[in-house]
Coordinates of C-alpha atoms in Angstrom, one line a residue:
X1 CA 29.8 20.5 5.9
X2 CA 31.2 23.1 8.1
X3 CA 28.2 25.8 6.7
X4 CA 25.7 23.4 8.1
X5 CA 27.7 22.8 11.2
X6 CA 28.0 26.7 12.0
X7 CA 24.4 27.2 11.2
X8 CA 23.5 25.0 13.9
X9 CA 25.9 26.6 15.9
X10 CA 24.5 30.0 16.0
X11 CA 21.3 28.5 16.6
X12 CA 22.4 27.8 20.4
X13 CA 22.0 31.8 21.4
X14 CA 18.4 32.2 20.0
X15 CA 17.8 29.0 22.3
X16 CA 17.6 31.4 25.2
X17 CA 15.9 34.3 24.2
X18 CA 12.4 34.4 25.1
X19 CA 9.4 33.7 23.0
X20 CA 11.9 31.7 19.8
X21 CA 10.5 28.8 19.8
X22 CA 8.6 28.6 16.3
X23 CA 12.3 30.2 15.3
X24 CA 14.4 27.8 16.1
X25 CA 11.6 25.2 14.2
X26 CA 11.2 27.4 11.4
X27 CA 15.3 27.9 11.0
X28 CA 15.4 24.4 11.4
X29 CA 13.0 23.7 8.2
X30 CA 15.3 26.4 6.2
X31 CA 18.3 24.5 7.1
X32 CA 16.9 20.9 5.8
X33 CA 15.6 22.8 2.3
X34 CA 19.4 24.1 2.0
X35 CA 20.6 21.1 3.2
X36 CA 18.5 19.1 0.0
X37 CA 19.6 21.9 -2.3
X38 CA 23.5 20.7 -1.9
X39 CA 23.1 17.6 -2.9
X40 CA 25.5 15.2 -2.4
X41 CA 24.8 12.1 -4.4
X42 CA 28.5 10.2 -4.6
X43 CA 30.0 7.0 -3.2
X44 CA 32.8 9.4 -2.5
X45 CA 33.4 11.9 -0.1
X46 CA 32.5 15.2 -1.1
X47 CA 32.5 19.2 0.8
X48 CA 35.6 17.5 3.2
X49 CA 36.2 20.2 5.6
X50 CA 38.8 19.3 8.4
X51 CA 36.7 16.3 10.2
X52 CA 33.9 16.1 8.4
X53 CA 32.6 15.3 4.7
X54 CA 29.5 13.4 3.1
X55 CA 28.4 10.9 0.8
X56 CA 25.2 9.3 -0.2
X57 CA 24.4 7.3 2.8
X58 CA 25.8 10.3 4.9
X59 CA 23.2 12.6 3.4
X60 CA 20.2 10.6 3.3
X61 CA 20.8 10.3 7.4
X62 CA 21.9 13.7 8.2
X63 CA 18.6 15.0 6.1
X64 CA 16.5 12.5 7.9
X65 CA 17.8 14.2 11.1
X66 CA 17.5 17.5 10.6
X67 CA 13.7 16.7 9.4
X68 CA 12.8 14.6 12.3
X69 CA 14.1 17.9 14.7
X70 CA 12.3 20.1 12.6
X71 CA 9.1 18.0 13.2
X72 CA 10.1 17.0 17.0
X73 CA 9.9 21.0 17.8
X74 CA 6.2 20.2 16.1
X75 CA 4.9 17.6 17.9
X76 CA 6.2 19.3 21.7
X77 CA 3.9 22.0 21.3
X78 CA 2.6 21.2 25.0
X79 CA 6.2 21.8 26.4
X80 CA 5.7 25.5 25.4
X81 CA 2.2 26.1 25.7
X82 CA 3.0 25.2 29.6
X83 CA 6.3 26.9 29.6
X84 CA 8.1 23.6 30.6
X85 CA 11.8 24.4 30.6
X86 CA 11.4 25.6 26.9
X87 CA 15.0 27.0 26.8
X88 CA 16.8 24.3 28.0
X89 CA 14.7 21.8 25.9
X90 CA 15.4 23.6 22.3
X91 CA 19.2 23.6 23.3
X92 CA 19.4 19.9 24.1
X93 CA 17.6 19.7 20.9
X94 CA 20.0 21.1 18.9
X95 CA 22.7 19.8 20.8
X96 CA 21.3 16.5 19.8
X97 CA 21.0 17.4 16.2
X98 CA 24.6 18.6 15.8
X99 CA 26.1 15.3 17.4
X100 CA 23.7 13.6 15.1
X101 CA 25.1 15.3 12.1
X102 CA 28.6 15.2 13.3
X103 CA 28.2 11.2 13.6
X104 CA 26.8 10.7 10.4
X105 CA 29.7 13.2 8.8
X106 CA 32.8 12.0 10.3
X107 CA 35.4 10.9 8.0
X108 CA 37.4 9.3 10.7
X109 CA 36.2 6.1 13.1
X110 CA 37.4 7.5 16.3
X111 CA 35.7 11.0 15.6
X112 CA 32.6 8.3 14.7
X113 CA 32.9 6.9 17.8
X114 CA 33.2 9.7 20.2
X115 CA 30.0 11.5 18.7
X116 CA 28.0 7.9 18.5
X117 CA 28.4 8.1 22.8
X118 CA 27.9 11.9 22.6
X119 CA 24.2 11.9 20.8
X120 CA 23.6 9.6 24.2
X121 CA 23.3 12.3 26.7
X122 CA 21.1 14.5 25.0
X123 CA 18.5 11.8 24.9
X124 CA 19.1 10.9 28.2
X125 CA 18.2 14.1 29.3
X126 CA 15.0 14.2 27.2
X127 CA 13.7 11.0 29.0
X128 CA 14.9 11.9 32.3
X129 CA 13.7 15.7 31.7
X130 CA 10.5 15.7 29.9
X131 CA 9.8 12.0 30.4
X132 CA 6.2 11.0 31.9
X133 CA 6.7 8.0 34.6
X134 CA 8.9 7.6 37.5
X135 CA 10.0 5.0 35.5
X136 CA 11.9 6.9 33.4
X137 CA 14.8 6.8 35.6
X138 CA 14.8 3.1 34.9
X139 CA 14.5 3.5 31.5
X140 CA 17.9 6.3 31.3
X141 CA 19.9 3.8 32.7
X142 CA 18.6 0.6 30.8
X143 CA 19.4 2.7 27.5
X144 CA 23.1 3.8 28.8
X145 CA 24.3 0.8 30.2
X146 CA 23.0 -1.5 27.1
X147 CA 24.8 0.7 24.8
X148 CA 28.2 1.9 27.6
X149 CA 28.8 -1.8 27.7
X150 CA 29.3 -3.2 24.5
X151 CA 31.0 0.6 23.1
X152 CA 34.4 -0.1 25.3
X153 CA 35.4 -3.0 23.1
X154 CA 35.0 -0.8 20.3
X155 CA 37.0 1.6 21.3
X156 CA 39.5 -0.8 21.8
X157 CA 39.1 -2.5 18.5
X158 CA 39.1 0.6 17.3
X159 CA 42.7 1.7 18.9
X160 CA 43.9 -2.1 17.7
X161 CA 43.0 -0.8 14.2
X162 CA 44.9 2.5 14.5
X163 CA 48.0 0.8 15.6
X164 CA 47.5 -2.1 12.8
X165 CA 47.0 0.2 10.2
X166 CA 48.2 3.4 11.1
X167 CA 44.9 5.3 10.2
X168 CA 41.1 5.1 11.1
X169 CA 39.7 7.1 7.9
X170 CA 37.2 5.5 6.3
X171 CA 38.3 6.0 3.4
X172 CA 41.9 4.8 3.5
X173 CA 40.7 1.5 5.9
X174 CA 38.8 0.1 2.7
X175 CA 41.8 -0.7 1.4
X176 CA 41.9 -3.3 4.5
X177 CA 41.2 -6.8 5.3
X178 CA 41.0 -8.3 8.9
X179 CA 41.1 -11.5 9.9
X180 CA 40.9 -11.6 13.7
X181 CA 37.6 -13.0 14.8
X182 CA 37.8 -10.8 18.5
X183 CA 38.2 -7.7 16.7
X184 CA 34.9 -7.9 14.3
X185 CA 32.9 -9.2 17.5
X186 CA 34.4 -6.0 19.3
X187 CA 33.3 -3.5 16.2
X188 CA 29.9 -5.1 15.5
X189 CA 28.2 -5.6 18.9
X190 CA 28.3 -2.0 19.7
X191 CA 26.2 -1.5 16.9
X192 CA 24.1 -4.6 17.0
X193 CA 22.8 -3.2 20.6
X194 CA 22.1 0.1 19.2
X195 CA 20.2 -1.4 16.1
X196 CA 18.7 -3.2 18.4
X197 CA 18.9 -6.4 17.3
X198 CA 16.7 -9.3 19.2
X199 CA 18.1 -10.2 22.7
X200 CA 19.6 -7.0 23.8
X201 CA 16.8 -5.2 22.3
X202 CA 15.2 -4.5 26.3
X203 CA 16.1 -0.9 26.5
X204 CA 14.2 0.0 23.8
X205 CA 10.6 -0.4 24.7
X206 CA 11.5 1.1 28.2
X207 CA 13.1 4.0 26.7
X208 CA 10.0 4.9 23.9
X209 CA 7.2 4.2 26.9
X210 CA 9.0 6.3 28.7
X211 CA 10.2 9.4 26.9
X212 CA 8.2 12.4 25.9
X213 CA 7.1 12.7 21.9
X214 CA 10.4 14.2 20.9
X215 CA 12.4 11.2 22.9
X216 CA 10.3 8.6 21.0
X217 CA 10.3 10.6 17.2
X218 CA 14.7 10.7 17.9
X219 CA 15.0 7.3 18.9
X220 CA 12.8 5.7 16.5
X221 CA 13.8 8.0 13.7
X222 CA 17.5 8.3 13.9
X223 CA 19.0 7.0 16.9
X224 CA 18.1 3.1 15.5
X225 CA 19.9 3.9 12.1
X226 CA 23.4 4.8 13.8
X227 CA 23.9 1.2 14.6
X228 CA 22.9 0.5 10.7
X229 CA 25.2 3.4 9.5
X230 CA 27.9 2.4 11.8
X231 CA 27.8 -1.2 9.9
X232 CA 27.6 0.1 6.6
X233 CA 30.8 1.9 7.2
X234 CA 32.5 -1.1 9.3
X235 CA 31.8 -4.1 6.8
X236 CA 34.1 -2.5 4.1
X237 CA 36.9 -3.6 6.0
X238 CA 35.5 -6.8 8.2
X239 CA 33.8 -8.4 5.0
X240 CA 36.4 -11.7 5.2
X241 CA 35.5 -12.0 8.7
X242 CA 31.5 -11.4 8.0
X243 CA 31.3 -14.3 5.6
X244 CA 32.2 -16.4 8.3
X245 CA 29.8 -15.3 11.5
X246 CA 27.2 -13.1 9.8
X247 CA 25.0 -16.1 9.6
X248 CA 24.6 -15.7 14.1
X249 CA 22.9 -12.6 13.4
X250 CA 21.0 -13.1 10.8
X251 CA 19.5 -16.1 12.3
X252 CA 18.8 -14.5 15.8
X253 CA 17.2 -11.1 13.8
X254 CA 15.1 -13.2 11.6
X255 CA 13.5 -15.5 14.2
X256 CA 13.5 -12.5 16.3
X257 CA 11.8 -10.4 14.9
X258 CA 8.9 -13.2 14.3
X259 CA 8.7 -13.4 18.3
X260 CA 8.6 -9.6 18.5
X261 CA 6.0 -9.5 16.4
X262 CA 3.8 -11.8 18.6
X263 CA 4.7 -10.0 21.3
X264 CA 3.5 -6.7 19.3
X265 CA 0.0 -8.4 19.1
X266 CA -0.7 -8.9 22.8
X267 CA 0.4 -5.5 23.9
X268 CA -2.1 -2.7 25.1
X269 CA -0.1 -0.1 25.4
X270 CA 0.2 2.0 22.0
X271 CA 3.7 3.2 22.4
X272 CA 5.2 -0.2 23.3
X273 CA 3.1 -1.7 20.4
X274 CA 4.9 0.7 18.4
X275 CA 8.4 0.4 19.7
X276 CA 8.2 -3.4 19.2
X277 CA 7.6 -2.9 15.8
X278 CA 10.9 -1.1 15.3
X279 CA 12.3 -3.9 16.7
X280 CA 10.7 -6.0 13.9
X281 CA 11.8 -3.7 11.4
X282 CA 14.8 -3.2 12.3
X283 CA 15.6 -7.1 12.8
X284 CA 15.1 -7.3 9.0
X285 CA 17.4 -4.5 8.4
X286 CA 20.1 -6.2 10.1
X287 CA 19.4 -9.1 8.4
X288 CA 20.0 -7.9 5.1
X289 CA 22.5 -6.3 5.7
X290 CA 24.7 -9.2 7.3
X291 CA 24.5 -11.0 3.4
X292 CA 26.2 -8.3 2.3
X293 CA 24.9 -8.5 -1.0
X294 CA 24.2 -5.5 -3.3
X295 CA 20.4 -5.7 -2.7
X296 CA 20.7 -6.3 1.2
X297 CA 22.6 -3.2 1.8
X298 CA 21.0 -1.0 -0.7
X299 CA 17.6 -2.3 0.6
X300 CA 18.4 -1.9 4.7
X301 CA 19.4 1.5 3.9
X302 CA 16.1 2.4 2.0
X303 CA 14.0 0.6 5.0
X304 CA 15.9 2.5 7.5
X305 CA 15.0 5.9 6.3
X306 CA 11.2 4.6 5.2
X307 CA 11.6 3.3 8.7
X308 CA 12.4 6.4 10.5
X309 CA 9.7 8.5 8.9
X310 CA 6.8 5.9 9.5
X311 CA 7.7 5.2 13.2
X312 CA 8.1 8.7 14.1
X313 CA 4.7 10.0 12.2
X314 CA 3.3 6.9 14.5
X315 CA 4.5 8.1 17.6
X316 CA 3.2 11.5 16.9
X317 CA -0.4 9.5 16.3
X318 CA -0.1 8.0 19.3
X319 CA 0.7 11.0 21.1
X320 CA -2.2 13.2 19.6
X321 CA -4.9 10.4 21.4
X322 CA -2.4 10.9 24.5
X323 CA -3.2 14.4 24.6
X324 CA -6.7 14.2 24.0
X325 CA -7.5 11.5 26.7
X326 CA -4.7 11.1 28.8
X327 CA -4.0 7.8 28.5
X328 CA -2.1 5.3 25.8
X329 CA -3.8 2.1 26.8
X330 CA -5.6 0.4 23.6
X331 CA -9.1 -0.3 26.5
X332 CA -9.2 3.6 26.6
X333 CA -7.7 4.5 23.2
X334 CA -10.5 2.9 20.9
X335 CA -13.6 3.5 18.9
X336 CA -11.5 6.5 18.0
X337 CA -13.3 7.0 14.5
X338 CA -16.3 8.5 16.3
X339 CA -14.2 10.8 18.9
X340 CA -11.7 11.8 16.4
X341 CA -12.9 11.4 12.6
X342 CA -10.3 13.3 11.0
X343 CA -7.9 10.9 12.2
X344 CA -8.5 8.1 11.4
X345 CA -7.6 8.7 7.5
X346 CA -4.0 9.5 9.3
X347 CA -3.9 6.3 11.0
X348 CA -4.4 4.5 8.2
X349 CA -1.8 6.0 6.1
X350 CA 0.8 6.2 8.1
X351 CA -0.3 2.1 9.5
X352 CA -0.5 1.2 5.8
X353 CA 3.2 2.2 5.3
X354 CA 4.1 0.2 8.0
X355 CA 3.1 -2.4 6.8
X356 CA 5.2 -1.7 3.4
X357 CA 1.6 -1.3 1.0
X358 CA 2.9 0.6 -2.5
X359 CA 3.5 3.7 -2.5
X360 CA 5.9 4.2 0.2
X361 CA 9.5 3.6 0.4
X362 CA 9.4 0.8 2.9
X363 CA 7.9 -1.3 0.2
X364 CA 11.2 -0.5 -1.8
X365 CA 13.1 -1.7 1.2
X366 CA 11.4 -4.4 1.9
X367 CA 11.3 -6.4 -1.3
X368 CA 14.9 -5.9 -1.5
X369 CA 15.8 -7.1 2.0
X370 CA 13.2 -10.1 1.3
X371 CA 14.9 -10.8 -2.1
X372 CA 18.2 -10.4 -0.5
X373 CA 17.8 -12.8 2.5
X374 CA 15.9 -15.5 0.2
X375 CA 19.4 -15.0 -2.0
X376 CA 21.1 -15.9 0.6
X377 CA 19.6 -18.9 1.7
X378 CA 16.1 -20.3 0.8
X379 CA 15.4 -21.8 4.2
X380 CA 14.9 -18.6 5.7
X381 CA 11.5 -18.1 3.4
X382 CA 9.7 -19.5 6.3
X383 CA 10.9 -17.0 9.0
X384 CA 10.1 -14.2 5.8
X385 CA 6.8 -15.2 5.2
X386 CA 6.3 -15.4 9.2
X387 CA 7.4 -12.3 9.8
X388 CA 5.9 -10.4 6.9
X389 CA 2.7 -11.7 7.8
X390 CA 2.7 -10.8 11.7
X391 CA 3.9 -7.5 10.4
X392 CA 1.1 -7.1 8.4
X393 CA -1.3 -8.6 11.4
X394 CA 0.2 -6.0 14.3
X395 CA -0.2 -3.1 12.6
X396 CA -4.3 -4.0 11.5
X397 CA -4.3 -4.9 14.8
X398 CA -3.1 -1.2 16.2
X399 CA -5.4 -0.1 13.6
X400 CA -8.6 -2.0 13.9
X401 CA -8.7 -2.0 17.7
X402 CA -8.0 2.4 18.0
X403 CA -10.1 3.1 15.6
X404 CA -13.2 0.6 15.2
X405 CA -15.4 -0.4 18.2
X406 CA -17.6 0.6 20.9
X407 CA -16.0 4.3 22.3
X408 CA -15.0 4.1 26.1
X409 CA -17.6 5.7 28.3
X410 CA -15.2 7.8 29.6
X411 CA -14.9 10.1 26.3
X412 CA -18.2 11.9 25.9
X413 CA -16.9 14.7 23.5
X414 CA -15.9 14.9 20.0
X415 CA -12.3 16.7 19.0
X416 CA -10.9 17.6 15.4
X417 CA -7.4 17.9 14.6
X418 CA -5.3 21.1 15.3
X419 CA -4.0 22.2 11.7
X420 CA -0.6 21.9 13.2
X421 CA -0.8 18.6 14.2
X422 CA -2.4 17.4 10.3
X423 CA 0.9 19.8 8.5
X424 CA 2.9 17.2 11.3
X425 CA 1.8 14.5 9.7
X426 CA 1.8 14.9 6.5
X427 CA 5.0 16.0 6.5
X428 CA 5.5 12.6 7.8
X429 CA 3.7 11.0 5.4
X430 CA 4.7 13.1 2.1
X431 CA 8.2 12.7 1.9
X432 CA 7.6 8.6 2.8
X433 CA 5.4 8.5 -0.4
X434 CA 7.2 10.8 -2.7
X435 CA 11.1 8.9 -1.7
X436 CA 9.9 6.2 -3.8
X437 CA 10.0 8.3 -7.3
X438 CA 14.0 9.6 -6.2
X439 CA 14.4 5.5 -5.6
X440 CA 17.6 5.6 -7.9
X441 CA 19.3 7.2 -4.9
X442 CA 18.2 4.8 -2.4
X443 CA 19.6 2.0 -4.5
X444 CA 22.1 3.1 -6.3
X445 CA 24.8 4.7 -4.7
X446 CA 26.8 1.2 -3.8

């Protein structure tokens, strides 16, 4: 771990010089090729250097993050073509990315912990920075106070757990049970917030309308899965405790994420249309993984990663139409099949994976998390079938209405694709269909 880590490192000098910003991208790309050349496919820990190590669900993340930043630099071509801070923004960029791989590679809880908080102030500063609205103010505190609040607890459950135990590795904690009802409900909510599940799930539409392309690819792409990897690693030792509560959640995700996803039909805005379906998706995440069951964990981790390529490759889309017309209202944005033919066959690929269709990997996920959840108890069939249907119904809806119907009057010109912007998305959309043939890893590293 500590190659990657002083890779990254020495990227932070050729942040500042002038005219670097394809190198840092293209360095970037060589780092994630290296990075899926050392495989790592173990329940165990394996290349443990000092703080750090990784096993499967480490490296799915930490690959899904240094692809995402490799494609963020991609889709933010505007932010050099108009010289806007370009420095500063490829620095917070790969400060970002090396909290984001030290988080998803620490061995111990506190060092997780202390990096979860860290990878905040990065995106803060990418809202606040390169954010469009005044709003985005708003939205930079929404986003730290949701998550500041509910993290003190953990710390202290975390420092309860240390004294308890007289270790927070990972590792050596599996060997634990708990029983003390305060302590899960200090651990988990931290990461229930981040997820987010439904209910304290406000700061996350705010924070997507608000940021620039980058902000929303990061937060829909890997900021969303910390809370899920932080669970993943937390139910090993909270599993007595989680057959007795985990039902709360489950309930709240499931009939949550059915509300989201009427609220995803009566939005106009593309972005927020999009960041409620993360919502959605993510709700059934968490609810597979409270059953704890083989299926449910293996499954929310397949969705997650299926999850953050699809979102991201959306937010790109909608952020391509931004660019041409200025505006990310579905009355403006539509009828885009005659302004921007080539597309439209982009849209629907990347809309069809959301909606889990075969080939991709969310479909993987999803029948898992579905057969999971029924598993677990039949009654929640009808929230299922609900919520797989509205999923389904949202994203036609995105679909049908940007791309089918009269053009606005407005747009009198036709515009293709930039080649950049099609190698964007398919690099989006390639590894999201060709995950599905390595599925043995996605499901079978419990």
């Amino acid at each position: 771990m500590l190659s990657v880590i002083f890779y990254i490192l020495f990227l932070f000098p050729i942040c500042f010089m002038t005219d670097m910003y394809w190198m840092v991208q293209n360095l970037l790309f060589l780092l994630s090729f290296i990075f899926v050349l050392m495989n790592m496919y173990s329940n165990y820990f394996m290349t443990i250097s000092y703080l750090f190590g990784c096993d499967m669900i480490s490296y799915g993340l930490i690959l899904l993050s240094l692809w995402i930043v490799s494609l963020m630099l991609m889709a933010s071509e505007f932010i050099y073509k108009y010289k806007n801070y370009v420095n500063l923004f490829l620095l917070n960029l790969v400060v970002l990315l090396i909290l984001l791989i030290f988080t998803f590679s620490s061995v111990s809880l506190f060092m997780f912990y202390l990096f979860f908080e860290g990878s905040l102030i990065p995106t803060l500063f990418l809202i606040l920075g390169w954010g469009y609205q005044p709003e985005r103010l708003q939205a930079g505190i929404y986003l730290l106070f949701y998550t500041l609040l509910v993290s003190l607890p953990m710390l202290i459950g975390m420092f309860f757990v240390n004294n308890f135990t007289g270790t927070m590795n990972f590792y050596l904690l599996n060997n634990y049970m708990f029983n003390f009802e305060i302590l899960y409900f200090s651990l988990v909510m931290a990461f229930l917030v981040k997820m987010p599940m439904f209910l304290v799930h406000l700061w996350l539409p705010k924070a997507h309308v608000e940021a620039p392309v980058s902000g929303s690819m990061i937060l829909a792409g890997v900021m969303l899965k910390l809370g899920g990897y932080g669970l993943l690693r937390v139910f090993s030792f909270l599993q007595f405790l989680g057959l007795k509560f985990n039902f709360i959640w489950i309930s709240i995700s499931l009939i949550g994420g059915v509300l989201v996803s009427l609220m995803c039909l009566c939005q106009t805005d593309l972005k927020s249309l999009i960041a409620y379906s993360s919502v959605a998706h993510m709700g059934i995440v968490l609810s597979g993984l409270m059953t704890m069951t083989y299926m449910g964990i293996c499954g929310s981790y397949s969705l997650m990663i299926a999850h953050g390529l699809c979102s991201s490759g959306l937010f790109c889309l909608a952020n391509i139409s931004y660019e041409r017309l200025g505006s990310r209202s579905l009355l403006i944005n539509k009828g885009l099949l005659n302004f921007m033919p080539s597309m439209a066959l982009w849209w629907f690929l990347l809309s069809s994976a959301n909606m889990a269709a075969p080939p991709s990997l969310n479909l993987l996920g999803e029948i898992s998390l579905i057969n999971s959840i029924v598993s677990w108890s039949w009654i929640s069939m009808m929230m299922l079938a609900m919520l797989s249907f509205f999923s389904a119904a949202y994203t036609l809806y995105l679909y049908a209405y940007s791309q089918h119907g009269k053009i606005f009057l407005g747009i009198y010109s036709f515009s293709g694709g930039l080649i950049r912007e099609f190698l964007l998305l398919f690099l989006h959309w390639f590894p999201l269909n060709l995950l599905i043939l390595k599925g043995d890893s996605c499901m079978l590293w419990l």
